[in-house]
Coordinates of C-alpha atoms and ligand atoms in Angstrom, one line a residue:
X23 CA -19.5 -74.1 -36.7
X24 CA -17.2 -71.7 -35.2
X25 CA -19.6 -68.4 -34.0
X26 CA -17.0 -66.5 -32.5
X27 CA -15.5 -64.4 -34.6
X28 CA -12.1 -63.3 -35.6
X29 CA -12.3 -59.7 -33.6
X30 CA -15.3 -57.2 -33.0
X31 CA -14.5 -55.1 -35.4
X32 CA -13.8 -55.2 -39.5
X33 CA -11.6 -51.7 -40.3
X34 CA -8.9 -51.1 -43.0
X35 CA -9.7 -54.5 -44.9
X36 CA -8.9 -56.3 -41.6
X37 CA -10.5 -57.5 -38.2
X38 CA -9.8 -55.2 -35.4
X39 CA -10.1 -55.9 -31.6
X40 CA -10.9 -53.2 -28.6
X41 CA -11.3 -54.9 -25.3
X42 CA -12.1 -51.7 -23.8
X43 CA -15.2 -51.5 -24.8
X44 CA -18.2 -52.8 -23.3
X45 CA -18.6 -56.7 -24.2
X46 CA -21.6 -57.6 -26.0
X47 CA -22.7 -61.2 -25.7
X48 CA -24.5 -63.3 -28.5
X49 CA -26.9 -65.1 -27.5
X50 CA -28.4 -67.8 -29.4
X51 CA -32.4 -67.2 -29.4
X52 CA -33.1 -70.8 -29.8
X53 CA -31.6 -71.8 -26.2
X54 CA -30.6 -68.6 -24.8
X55 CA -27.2 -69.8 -24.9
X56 CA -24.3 -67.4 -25.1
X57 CA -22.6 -68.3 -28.6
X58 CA -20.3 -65.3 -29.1
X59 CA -19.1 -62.3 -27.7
X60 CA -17.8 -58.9 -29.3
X61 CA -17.0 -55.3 -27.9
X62 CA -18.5 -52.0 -28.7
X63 CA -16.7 -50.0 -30.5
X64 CA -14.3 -47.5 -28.0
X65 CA -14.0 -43.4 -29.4
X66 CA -11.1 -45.0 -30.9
X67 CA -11.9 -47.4 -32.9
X68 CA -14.7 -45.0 -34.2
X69 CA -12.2 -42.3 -35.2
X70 CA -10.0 -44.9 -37.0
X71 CA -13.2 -46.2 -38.7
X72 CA -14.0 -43.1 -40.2
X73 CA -10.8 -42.0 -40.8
X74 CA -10.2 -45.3 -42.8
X75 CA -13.1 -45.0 -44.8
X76 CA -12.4 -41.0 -45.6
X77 CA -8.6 -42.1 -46.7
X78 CA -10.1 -45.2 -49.0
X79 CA -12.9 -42.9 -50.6
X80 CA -11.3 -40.8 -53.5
X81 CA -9.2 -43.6 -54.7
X82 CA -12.7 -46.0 -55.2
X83 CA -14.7 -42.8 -56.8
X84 CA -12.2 -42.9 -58.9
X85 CA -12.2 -46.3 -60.5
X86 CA -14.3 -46.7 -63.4
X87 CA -18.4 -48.0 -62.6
X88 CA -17.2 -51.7 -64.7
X89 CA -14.3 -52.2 -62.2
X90 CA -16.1 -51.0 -58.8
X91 CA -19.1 -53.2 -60.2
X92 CA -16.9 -56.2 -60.9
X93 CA -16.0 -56.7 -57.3
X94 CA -19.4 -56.3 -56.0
X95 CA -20.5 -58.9 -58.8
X96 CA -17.7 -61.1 -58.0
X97 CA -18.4 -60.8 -53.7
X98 CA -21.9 -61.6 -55.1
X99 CA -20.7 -64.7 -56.7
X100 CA -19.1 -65.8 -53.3
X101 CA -21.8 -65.9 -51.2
X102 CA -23.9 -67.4 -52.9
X103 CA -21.0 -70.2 -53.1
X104 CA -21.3 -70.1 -49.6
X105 CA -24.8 -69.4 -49.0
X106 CA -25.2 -72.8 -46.5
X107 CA -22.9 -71.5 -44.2
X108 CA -23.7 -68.0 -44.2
X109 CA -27.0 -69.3 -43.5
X110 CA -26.6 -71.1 -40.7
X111 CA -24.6 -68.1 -39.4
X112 CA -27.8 -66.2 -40.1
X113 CA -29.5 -68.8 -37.8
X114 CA -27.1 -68.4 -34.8
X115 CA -27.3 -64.5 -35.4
X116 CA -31.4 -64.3 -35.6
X117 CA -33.2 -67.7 -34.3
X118 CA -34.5 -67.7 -37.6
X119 CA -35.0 -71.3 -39.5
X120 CA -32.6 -71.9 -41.9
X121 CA -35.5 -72.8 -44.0
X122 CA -35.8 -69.2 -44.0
X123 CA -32.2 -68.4 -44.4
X124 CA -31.0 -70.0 -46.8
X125 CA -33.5 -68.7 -49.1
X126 CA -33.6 -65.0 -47.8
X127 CA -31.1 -63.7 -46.5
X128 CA -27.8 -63.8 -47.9
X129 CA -29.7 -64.7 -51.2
X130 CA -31.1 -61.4 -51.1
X131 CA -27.7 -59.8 -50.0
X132 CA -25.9 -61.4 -52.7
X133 CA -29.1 -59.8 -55.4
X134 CA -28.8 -56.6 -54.2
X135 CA -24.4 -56.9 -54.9
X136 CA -25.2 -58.1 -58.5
X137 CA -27.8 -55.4 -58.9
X138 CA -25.8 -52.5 -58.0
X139 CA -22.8 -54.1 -59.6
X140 CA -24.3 -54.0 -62.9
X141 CA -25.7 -51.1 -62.2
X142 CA -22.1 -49.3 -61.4
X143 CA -21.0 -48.9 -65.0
X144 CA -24.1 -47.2 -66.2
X145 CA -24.2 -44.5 -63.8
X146 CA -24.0 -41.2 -65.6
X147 CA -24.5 -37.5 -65.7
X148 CA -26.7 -35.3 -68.3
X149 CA -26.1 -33.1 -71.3
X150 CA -28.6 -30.4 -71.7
X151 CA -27.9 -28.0 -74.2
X152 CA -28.7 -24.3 -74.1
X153 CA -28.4 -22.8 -77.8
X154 CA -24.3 -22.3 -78.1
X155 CA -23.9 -22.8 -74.4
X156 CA -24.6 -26.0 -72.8
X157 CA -24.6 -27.7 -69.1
X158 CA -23.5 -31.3 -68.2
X159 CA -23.8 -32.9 -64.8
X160 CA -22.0 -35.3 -63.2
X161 CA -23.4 -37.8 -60.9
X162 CA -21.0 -37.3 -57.7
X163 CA -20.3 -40.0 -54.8
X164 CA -21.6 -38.6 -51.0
X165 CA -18.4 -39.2 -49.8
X166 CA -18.7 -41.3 -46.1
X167 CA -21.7 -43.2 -45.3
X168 CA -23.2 -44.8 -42.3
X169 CA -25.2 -47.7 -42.8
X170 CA -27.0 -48.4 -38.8
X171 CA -29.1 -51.6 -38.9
X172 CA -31.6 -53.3 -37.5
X173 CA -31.6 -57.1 -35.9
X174 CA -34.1 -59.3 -38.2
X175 CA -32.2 -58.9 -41.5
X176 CA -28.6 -58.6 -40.9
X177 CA -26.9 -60.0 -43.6
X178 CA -29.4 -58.7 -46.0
X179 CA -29.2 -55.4 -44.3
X180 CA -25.5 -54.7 -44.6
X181 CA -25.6 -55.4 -48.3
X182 CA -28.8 -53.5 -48.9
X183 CA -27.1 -50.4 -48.0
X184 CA -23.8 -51.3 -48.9
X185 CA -24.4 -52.8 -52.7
X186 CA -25.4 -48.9 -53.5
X187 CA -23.4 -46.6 -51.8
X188 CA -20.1 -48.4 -52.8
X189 CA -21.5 -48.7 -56.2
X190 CA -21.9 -45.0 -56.4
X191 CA -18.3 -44.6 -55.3
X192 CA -18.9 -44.0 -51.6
X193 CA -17.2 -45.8 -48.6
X194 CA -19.3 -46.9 -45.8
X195 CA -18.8 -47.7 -42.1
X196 CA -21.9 -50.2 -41.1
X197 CA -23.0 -50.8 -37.8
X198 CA -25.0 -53.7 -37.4
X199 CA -27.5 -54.1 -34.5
X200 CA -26.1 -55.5 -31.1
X201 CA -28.3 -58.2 -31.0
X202 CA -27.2 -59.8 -34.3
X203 CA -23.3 -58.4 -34.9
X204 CA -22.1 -61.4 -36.8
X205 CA -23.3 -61.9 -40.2
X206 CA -22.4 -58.1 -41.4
X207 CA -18.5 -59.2 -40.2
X208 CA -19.0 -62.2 -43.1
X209 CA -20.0 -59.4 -45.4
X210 CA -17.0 -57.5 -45.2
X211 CA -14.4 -60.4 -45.1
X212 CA -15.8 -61.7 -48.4
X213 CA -16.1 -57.7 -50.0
X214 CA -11.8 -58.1 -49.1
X215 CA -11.8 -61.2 -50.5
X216 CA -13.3 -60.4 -53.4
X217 CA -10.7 -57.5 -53.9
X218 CA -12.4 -54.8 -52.4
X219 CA -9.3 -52.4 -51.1
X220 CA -9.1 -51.8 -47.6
X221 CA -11.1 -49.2 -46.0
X222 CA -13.9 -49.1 -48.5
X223 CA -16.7 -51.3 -46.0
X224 CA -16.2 -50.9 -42.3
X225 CA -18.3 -52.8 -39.8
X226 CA -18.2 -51.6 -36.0
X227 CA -20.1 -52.9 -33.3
X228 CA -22.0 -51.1 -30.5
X229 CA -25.1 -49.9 -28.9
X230 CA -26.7 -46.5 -29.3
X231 CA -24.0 -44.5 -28.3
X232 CA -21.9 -45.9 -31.1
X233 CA -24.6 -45.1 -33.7
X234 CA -25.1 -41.7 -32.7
X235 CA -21.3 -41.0 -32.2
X236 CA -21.0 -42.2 -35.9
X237 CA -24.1 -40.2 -37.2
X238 CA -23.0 -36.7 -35.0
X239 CA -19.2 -37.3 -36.8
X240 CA -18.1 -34.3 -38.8
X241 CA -16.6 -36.6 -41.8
X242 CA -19.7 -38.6 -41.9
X243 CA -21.6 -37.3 -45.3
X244 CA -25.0 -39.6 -45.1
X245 CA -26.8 -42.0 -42.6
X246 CA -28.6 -44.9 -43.7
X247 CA -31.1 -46.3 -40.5
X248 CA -33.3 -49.7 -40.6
X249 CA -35.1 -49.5 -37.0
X250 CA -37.7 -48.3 -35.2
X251 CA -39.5 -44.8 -35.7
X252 CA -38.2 -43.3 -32.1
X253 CA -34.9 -44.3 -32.9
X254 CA -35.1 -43.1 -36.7
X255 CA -36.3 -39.4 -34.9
X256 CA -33.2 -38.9 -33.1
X257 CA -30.7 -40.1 -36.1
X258 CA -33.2 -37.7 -38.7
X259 CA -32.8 -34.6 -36.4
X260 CA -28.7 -35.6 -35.3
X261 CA -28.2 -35.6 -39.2
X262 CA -30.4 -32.4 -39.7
X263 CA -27.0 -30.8 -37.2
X264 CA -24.8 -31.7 -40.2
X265 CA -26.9 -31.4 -43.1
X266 CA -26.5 -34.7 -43.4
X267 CA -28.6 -37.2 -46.1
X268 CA -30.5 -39.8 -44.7
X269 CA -32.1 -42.9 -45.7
X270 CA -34.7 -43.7 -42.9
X271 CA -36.2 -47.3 -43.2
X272 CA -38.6 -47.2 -40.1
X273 CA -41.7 -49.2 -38.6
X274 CA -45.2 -49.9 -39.5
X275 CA -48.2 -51.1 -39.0
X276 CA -49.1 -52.3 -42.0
X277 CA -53.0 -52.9 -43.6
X278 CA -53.6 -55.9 -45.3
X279 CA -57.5 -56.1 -47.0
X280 CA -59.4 -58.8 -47.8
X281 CA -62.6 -58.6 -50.0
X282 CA -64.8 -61.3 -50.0
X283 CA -64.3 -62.2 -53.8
X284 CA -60.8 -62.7 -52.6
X285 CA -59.3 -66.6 -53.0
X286 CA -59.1 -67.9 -49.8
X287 CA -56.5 -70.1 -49.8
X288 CA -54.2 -67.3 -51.4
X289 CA -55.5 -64.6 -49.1
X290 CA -54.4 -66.7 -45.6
X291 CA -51.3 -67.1 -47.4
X292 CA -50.6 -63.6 -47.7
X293 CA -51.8 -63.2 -44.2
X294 CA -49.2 -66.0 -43.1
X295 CA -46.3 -64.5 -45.5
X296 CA -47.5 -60.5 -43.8
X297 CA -47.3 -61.8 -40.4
X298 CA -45.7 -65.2 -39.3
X299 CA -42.3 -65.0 -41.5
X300 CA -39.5 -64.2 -39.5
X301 CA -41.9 -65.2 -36.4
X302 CA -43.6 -61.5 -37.2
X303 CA -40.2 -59.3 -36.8
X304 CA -40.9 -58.1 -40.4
X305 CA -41.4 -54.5 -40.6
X306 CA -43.4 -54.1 -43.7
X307 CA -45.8 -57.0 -42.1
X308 CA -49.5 -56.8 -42.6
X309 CA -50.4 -57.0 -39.3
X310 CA -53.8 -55.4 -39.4
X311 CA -55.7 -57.7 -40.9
X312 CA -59.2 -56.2 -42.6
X313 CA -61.4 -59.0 -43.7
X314 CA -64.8 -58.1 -45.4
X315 CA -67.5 -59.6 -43.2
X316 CA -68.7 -62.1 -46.1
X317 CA -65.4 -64.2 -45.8
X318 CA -64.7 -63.4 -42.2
X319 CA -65.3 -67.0 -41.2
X320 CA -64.0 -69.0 -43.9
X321 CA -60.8 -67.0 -43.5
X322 CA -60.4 -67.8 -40.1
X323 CA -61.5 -71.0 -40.1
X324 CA -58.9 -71.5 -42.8
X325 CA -56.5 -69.6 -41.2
X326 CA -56.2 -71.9 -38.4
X327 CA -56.1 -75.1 -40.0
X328 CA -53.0 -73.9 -41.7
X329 CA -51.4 -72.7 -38.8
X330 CA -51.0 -76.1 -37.5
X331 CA -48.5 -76.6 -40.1
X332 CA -46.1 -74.3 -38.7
X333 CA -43.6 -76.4 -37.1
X334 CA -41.2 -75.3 -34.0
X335 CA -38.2 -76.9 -33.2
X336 CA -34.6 -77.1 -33.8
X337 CA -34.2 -73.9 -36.3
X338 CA -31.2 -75.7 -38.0
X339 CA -33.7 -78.1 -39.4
X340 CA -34.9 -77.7 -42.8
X341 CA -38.4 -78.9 -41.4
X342 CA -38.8 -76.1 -38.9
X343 CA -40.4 -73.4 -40.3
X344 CA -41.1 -71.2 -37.7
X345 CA -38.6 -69.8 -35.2
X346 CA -37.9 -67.7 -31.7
X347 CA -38.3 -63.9 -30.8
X348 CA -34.6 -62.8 -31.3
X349 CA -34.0 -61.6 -27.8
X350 CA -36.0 -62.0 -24.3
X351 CA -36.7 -58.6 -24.2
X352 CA -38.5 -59.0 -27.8
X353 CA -40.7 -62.0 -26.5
X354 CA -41.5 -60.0 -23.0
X355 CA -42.6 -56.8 -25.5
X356 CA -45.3 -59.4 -27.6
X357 CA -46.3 -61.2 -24.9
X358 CA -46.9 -58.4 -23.2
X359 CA -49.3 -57.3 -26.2
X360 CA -50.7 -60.3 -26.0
X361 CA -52.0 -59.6 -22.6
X362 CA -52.7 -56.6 -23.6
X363 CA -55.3 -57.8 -26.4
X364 CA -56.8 -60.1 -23.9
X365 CA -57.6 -57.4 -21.8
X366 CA -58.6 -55.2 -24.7
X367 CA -61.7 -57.8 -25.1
X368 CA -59.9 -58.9 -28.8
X369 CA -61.1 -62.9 -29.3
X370 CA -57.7 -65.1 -28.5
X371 CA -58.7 -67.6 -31.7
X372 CA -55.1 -69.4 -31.7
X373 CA -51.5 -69.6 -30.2
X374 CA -51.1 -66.5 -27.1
X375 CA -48.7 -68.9 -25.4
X376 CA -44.8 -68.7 -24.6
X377 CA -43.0 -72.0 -25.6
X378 CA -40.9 -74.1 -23.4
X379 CA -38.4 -72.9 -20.9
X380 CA -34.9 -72.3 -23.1
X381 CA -35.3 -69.5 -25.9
X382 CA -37.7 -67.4 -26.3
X383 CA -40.8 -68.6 -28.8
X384 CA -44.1 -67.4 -29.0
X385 CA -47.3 -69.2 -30.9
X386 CA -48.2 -67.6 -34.0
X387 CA -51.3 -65.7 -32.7
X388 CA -54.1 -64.3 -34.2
X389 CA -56.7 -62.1 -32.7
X390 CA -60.2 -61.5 -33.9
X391 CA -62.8 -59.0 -33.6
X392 CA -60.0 -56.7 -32.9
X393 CA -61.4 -52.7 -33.4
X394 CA -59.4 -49.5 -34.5
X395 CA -59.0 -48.0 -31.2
X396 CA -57.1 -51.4 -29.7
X397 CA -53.5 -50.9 -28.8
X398 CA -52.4 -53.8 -30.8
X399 CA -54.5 -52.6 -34.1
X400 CA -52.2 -49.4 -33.4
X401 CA -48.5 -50.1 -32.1
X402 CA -45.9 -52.5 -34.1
X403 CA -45.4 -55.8 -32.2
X404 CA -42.9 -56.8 -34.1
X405 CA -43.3 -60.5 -33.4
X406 CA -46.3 -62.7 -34.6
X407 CA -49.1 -61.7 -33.2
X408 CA -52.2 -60.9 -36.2
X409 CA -55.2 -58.3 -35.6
X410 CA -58.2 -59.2 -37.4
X411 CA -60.6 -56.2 -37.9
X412 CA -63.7 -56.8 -39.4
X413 CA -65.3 -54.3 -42.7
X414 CA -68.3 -53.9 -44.9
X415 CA -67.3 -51.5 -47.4
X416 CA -64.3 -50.3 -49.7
X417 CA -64.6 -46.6 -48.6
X418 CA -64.9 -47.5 -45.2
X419 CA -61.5 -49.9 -45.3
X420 CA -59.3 -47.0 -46.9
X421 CA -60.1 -44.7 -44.6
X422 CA -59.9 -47.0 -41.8
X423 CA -56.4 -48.7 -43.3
X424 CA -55.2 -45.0 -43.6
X425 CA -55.8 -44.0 -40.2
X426 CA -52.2 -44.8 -38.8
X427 CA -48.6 -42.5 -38.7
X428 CA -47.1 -45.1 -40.2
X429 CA -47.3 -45.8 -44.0
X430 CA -44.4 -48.5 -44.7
X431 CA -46.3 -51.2 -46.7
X432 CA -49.9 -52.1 -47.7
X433 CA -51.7 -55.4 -49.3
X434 CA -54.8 -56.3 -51.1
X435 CA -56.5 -59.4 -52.1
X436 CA -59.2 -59.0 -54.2
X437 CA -60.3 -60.7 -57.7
X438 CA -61.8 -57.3 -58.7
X439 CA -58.5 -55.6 -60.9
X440 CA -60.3 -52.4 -61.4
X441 CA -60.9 -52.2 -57.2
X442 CA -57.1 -53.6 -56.6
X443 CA -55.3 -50.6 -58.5
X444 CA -58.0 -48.1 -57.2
X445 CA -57.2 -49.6 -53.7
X446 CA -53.7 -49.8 -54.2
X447 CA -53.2 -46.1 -55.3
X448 CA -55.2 -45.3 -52.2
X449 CA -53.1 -46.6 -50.0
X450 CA -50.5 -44.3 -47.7
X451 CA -47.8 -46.6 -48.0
X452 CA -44.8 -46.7 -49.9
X453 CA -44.6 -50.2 -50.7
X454 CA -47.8 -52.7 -51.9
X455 CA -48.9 -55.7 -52.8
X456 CA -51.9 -56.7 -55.0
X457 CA -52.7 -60.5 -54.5
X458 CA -49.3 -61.5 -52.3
X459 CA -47.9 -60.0 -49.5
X460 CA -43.5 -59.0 -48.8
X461 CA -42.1 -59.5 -52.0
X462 CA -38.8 -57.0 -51.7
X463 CA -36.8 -58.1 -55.4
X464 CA -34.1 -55.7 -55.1
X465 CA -35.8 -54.5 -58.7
X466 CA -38.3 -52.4 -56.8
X467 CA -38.0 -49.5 -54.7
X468 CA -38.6 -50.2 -50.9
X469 CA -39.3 -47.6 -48.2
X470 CA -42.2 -45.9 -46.4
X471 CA -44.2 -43.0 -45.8
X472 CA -45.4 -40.8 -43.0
X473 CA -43.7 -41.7 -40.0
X474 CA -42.3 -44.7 -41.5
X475 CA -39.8 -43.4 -43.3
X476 CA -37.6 -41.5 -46.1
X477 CA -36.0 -42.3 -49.2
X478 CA -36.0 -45.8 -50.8
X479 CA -33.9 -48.9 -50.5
X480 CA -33.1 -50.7 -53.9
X481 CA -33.9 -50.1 -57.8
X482 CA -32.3 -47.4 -59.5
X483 CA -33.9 -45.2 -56.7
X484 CA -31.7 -46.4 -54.2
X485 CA -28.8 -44.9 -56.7
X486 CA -30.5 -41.1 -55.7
X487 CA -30.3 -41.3 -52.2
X488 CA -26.2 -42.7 -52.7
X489 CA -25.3 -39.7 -55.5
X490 CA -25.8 -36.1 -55.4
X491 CA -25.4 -34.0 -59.0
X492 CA -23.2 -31.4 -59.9
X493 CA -24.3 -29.3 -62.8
X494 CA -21.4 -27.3 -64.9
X495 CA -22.4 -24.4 -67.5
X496 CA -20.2 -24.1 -70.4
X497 CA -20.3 -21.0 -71.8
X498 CA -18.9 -21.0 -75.7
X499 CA -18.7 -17.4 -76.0
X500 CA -17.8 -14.5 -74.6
X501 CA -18.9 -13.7 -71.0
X502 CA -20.7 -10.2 -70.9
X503 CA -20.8 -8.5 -67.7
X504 CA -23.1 -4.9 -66.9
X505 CA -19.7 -3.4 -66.1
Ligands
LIG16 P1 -33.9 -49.9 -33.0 O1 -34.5 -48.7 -33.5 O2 -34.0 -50.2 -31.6 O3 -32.4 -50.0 -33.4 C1 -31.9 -49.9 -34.7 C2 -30.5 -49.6 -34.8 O4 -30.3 -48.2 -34.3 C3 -29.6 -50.5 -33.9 O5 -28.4 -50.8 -34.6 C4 -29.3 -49.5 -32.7 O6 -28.1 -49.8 -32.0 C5 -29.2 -48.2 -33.4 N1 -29.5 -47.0 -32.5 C6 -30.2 -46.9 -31.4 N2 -30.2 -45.7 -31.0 C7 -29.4 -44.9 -31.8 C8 -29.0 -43.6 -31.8 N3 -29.5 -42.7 -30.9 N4 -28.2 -43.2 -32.8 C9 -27.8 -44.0 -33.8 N5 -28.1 -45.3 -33.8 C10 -28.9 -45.8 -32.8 O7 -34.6 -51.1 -33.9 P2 -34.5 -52.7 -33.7 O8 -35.3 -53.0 -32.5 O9 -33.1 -53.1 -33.9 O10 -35.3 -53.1 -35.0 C11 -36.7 -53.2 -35.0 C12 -37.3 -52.0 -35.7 O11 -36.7 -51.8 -37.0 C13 -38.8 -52.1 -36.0 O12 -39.4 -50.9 -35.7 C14 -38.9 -52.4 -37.4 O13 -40.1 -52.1 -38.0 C15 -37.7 -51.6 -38.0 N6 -37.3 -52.2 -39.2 C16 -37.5 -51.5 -40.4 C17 -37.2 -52.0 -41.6 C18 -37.4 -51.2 -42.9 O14 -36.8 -51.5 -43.9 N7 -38.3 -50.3 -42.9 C19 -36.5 -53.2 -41.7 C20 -36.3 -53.9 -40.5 C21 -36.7 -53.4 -39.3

């Protein structure tokens, strides 16, 4: 398959090429071998980003909801046509297995289209009357958003933020992350394709600096991040400068508890699902791991017969279920917490080990008798590495589960449905699970609390963070005035 692609950049309904800016290699996480290489994106090709999506955006406000949806539906359509190959895209661009992909990523991408497509037509305003007078509002696009995204998701990513804000009748410029600047390219081509006019989705490429040169842009009306919570400081306050919006979809470091009424089976599961997907670069993963002391063994002796199920190897095999670190810079950060653990005193009970000499895997690792004050029961790892903490009682775990900045995502497992609702409405998270563990249907809101975020991704709440509302008094009769 040909991973190079057509230029860096997608601008204007076209690909674009800038040499002059800095070359970013792709590298395949698998081998390490360099499969691609783009360019970040030069002041110029910034400005004639934004000033293609600024020209596009009145024109696409003002189609009607059922046409703007029916090109989102029908881009929808398309891939999942070609969901294979923009799987295996998603492979070269992540490591991940394409066991994986081709069931979660540009799936998901192509739900969240087909959501917000249908969703485009019944977007309204309100009518609230006032005796003779009355008010209506309208429900108004933002104008130009920026959609900056992280590396474990990017297909899904790109049409996570996309699906909404064009369905609102914004245009959006997208920067994926330089570590996985394909698959957003693919998103764009087959938006055109599926009649999308030009200008309407933009994808640049580039570090940091082409981030932040987007967010600080005076035409730029919203910012939508996925990364990491020091990262989502500086684009929150460089947006505050504007009066920007922002959507912030940042880390965590996510409880998952365990009672001991809980099914076993179905609890490691949800501990496999909360921490292994992806090889652990999940940010809603439940990564602290709070098993009541009754079923502490069983889970763990459990836990690792499973885990010698997960199968390394060639990530373009539909056998291989587990996959690399996405970068050797990710799998120096975990195995560096790995050490880190060790020396903590937290008992090693499986994996802790780098893998081979080409790529960059890591075991699935759990820890055990891992306590609050550890550095890895406190800072996201972002790779697959699972603290287990031991506890006795439910008032105990909340507080305990609670004691983090973070507050992206939260899981139970418990037979008990009076204790899972009370547990789940504990929680300081924004998204959680009762009995399973990182379900995202683009039917429910996602997003965090605390430091790990603002706003929601998908639903209809997705639709208020893409929209602002005008209201409009009509007076019927005269106006009277004191003088
Ligand atoms: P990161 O914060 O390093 O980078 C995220 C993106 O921000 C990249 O595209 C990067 O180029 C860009 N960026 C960096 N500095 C910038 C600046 N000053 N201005 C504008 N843009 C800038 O994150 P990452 O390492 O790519 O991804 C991992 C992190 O993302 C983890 O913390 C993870 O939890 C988080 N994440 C969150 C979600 C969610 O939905 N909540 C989903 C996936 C990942």
């Amino acid at each position: 398959m040909q991973t190079q692609p057509q230029a860096s950049h997608f601008i204007d309904g076209e690909y674009v090429e800038d040499t002059g800016g800095t070359p970013i290699d792709v590298i395949y996480p698998a081998t390490g071998a360099v499969i691609a290489r783009v360019h970040s994106a030069t002041p110029a090709i910034v400005e004639r980003a934004v000033a293609s999506a600024q020209a596009a955006q009145a024109a696409w406000a003002a189609m009607s909801g059922t046409e703007r949806g029916r090109i989102l539906r029908r881009a929808a359509d398309m891939i999942r046509d070609r969901n294979h190959d923009l799987s295996v895209l998603e492979t070269w661009d992540t490591g991940k297995p394409y066991q994986e992909t081709s069931v979660a990523d540009a799936t998901s991408g192509a739900d969240a289209l087909e959501y917000f497509g249908g969703m485009a037509a019944t977007l309204t305003g309100q009518h609230i009357q006032l005796g003779e007078d009355w008010v209506y509002t309208r429900r108004e696009p933002l104008g130009v958003c920026v959609g900056i995204g992280a590396w474990n998701y990017p297909t899904q990513i790109a049409c996570w933020k996309g699906a909404p804000a064009l369905a609102c009748g914004n245009t959006m410029i997208f920067k994926p992350s330089e570590t996985t600047p394909l698959c957003a390219l693919k998103v764009a081509e087959i938006l055109v394709e599926a009649g999308l006019p030009k200008g309407v989705y933009n994808v640049v490429q580039g570090l940091g600096d082409v981030g932040a040169a987007l967010v600080g842009h005076a035409d730029v009306d919203k910012v939508s991040l996925t990364g990491s919570v020091p990262t989502g400081r500086k684009v929150y306050a460089a947006a505050a400068a504007g009066m920007k919006h922002v959507t912030m979809e940042l880390g965590g470091k996510s409880p998952l508890v365990i009672f001991d009424d809980a099914d076993v089976d179905n609890a490691v599961s949800g501990a496999i699902l909360g921490n292994f997907y992806s090889s652990g670069q999940v940010c809603s993963n439940g990564t602290r791991v709070f098993v009541q002391k009754g079923i502490k063994e069983a889970f763990l002796t459990r836990l690792t017969e499973r885990l010698k199920g997960a199968r390394m190897g060639d990530p373009m095999d539909p056998d291989t279920s587990f996959g690399p670190m996405v970068s050797q810079r990710q799998m120096d950060i975990v195995l560096g917490y790995i050490a880190k653990g060790q020396d903590e005193g937290a008992r090693l009970v499986t994996g802790g080990n780098q893998v081979g000499q080409e790529g960059f895997w890591v075991e699935p690792t759990v820890f055990a008798d891992v306590t609050d004050d550890m550095v890895i029961a406190q800072e996201e790892i972002f790779g697959p590495v699972m603290a287990v903490l031991d506890f006795d009682t439910e008032e105990e775990v909340m507080t305990r589960a609670n004691a983090t900045e973070f507050g992206l995502a939260a899981g139970v497992y418990t037979r008990d449905l009076a204790r899972a609702h009370r547990v789940a409405a504990g929680f300081e998270a924004g998204t959680c699970f009762i009995n399973s563990y990182n379900d995202a249907p683009v039917e429910a809101p996602f997003g965090g609390v605390k430091q790990s975020g603002v706003g929601r991704e998908n639903s209809s709440a997705a639709i208020e963070h893409y929209s602002q509302v005008k209201s409009v008094y009509v007076r019927m009769g005269d106006t009277e005035a004191p003088f």
